[in-house]
Coordinates of C-alpha atoms in Angstrom, one line a residue:
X1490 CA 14.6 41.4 -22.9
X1491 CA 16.3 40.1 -20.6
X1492 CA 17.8 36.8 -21.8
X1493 CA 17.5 37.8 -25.6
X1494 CA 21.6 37.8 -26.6
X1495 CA 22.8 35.7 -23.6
X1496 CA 24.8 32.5 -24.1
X1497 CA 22.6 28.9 -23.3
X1498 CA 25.4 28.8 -20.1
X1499 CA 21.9 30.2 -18.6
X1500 CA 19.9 26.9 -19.5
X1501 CA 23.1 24.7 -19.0
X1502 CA 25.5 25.6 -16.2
X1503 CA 29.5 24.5 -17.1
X1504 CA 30.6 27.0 -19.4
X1505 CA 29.8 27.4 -23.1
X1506 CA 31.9 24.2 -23.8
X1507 CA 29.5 21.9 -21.9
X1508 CA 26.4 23.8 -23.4
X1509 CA 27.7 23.0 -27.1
X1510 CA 27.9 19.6 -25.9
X1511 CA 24.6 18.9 -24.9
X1512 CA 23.1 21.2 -28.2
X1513 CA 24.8 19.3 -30.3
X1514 CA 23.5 15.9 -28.6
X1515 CA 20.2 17.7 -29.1
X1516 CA 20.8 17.7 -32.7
X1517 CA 22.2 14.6 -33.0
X1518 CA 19.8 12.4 -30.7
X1519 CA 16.6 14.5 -31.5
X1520 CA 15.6 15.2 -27.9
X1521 CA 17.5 16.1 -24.2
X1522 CA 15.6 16.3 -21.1
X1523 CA 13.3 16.6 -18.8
X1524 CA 16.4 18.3 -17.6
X1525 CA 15.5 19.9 -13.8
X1526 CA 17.3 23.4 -13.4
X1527 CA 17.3 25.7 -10.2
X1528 CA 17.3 29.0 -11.4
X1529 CA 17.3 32.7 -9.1
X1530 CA 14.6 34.9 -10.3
X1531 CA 13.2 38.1 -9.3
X1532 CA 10.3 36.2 -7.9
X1533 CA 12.8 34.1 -5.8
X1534 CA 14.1 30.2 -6.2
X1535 CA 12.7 28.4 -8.5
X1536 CA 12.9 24.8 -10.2
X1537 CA 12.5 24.9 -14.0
X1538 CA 11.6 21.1 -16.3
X1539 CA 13.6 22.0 -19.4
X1540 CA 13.2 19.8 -22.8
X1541 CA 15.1 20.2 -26.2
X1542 CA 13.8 19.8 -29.3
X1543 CA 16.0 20.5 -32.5
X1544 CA 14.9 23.1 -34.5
X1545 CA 14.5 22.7 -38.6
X1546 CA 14.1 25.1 -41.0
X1547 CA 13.7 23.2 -44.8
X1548 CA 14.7 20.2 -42.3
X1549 CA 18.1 21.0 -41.8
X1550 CA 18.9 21.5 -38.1
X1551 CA 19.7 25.0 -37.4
X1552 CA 19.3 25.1 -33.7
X1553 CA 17.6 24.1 -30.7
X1554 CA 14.2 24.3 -29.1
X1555 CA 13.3 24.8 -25.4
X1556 CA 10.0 24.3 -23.8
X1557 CA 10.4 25.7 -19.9
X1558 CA 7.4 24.3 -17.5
X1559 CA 7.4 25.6 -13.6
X1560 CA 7.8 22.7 -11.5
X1561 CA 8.9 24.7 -7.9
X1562 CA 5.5 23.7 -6.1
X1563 CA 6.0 20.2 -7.4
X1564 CA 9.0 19.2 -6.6
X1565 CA 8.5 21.1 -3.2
X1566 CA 5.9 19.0 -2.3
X1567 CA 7.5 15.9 -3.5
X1568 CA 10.6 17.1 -1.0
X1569 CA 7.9 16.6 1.6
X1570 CA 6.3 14.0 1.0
X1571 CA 9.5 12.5 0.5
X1572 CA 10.9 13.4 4.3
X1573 CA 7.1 12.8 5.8
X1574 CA 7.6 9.0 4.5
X1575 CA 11.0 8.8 5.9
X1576 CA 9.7 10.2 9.1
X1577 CA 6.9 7.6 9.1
X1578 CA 9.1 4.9 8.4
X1579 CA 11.2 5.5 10.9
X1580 CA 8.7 5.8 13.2
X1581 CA 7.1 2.6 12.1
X1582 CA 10.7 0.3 12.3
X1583 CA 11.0 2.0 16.1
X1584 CA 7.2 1.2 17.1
X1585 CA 7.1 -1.0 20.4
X1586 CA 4.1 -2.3 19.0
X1587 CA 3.5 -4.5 15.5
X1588 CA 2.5 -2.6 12.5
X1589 CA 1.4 -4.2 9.5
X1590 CA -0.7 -3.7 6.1
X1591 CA -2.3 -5.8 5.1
X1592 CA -4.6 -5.9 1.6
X1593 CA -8.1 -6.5 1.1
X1594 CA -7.8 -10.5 1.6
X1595 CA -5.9 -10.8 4.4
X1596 CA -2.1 -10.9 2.9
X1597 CA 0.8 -9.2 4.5
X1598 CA 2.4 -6.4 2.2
X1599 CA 4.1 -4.8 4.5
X1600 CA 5.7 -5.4 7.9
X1601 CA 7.7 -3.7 10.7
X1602 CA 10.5 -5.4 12.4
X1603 CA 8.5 -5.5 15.8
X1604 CA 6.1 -8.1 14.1
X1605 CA 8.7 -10.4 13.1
X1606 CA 10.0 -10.8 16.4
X1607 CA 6.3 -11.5 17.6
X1608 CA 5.9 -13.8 15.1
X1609 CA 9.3 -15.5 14.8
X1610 CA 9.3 -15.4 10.8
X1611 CA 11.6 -13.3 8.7
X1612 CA 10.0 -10.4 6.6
X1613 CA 10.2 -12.0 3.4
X1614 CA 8.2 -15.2 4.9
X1615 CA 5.5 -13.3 5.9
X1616 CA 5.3 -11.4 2.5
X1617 CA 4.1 -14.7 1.7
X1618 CA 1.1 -15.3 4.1
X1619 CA -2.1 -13.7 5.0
X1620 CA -3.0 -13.2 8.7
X1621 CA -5.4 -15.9 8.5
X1622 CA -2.6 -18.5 7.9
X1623 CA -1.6 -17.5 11.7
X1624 CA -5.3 -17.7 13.4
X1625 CA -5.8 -21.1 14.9
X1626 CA -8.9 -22.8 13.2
X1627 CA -10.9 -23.1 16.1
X1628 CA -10.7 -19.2 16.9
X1629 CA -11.1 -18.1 12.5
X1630 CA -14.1 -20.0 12.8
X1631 CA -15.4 -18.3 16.0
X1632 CA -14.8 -14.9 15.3
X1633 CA -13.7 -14.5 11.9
X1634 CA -12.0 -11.8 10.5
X1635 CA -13.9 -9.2 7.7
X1636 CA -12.6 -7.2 5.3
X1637 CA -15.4 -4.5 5.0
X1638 CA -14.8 -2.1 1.8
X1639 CA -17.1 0.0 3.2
X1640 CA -15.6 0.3 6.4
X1641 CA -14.5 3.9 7.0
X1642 CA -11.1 4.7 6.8
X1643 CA -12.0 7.0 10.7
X1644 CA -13.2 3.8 12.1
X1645 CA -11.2 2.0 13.9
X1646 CA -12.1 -1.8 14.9
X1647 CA -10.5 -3.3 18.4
X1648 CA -10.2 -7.0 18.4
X1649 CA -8.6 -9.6 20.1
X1650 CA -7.0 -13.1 19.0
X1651 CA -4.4 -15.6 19.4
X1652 CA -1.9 -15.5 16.7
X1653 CA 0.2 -19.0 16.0
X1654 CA 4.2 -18.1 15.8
X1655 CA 6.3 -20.2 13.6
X1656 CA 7.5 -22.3 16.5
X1657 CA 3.9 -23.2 17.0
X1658 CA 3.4 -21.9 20.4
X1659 CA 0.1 -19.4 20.5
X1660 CA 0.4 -15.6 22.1
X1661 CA -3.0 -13.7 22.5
X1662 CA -2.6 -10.2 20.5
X1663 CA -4.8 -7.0 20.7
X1664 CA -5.3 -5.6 16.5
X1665 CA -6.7 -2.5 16.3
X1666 CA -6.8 -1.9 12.4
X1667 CA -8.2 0.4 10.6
X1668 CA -8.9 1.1 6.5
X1669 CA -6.2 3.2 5.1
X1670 CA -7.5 3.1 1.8
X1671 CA -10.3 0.9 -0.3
X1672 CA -7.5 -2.4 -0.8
X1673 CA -5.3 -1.5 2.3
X1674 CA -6.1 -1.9 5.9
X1675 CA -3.5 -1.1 8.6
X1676 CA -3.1 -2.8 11.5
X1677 CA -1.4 -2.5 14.7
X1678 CA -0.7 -5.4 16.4
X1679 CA 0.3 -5.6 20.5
X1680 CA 1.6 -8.8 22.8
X1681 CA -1.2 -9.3 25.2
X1682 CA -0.4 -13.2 26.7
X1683 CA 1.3 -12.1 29.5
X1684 CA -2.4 -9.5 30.1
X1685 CA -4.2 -12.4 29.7
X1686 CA -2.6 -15.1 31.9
X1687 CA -3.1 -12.6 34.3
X1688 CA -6.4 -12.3 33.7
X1689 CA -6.9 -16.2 34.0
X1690 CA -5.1 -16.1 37.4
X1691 CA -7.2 -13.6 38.9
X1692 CA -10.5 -15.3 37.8
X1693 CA -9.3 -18.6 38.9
X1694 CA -8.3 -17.0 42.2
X1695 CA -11.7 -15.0 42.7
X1696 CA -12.7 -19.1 41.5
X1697 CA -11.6 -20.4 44.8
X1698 CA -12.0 -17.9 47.0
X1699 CA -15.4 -18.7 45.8
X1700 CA -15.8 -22.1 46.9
X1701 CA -13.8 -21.5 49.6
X1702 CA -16.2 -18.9 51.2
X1703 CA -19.3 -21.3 50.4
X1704 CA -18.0 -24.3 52.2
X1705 CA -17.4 -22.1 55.5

């Protein structure tokens, strides 16, 4: 009762002038929309998918057609989703530490800035490699890496490896990656050479203290 006898300004707001307009490109190009509309109603705000349709009679075009479909919770939860990516991604191009996906054979598809720098290659240039192309020979075949599709996405595996950088110089990193879902596994990548030539120091030290203390 309530919008029987109103003017279409209600469907399309601009005046009657613009509403003509787009009835009559109805009419003439057989179809306008989805067209999203935020309408006030006595149930609140609310986000309406129109779509025009001429209407025939003896098929000779004598008006227009609206279907009207709810799409509030929709495009409310694609607002979030929306600003819960952005947060993510800005939290991932921040991250002191790597973060990279990578898919179920081993191949970069995606990359943070902080990986790059560890690596020394440019985005794009990793796009093109898998992990395994950086994993000295000698270490792949000593503790090779495995793609489990059964691994469960809660799990997370700890593992450590030297990485080979585009200059060719070797850093030891610390991935801890886990399955994000059956093709994608995410893995966060840290810088531990500077941990493990420490480590080496203070073995080598407790070394020859060692001797020293069985020769007295």
């Amino acid at each position: 009762e309530e919008i029987i006898g109103k003017k279409t300004d209600i469907f399309f707001p601009g005046g009657f002038s613009q509403s003509l307009d787009r009835i009559e490109t109805v009419i003439r190009e057989g179809k306008l929309g989805p067209y999203d509309l935020e309408f006030t109603t006595p149930l609140g705000r609310k986000i309406f998918s129109l779509n025009a349709f001429p209407y025939s009679e003896r098929r000779t075009p004598v008006g227009v057609m609206f279907t009207v479909r709810d799409v509030t919770e929709r495009k409310r939860a694609d607002e979030a989703l929306r600003a819960s990516e952005s947060k993510y991604r800005l939290l991932v191009e921040q991250a002191a530490d790597g973060i990279c996906i990578v898919d179920q054979y081993g191949y970069f598809i995606e990359v943070n800035p902080k990986v790059c720098d560890l690596l020394g290659y440019s985005r794009a240039e990793l796009l093109r490699l898998s992990i395994e192309d950086l994993i000295p020979p000698e270490d792949f075949d000593l503790s090779p890496l495995r793609y489990d599709k059964r691994q469960s996405a809660k799990r997370t595996i700890l593992r450590e490896h030297r990485l080979r950088r585009k200059n060719g110089t070797l850093i030891s990193v610390e991935i801890s990656a886990r399955r994000l879902a059956e093709a994608y596994i995410q893995a966060i990548v840290r810088d531990i050479t500077e941990r493990k030539q420490l480590e080496a120091r203070l073995a080598l030290a407790r070394k020859l203290e060692s001797i020293g203390q069985l020769a007295a």
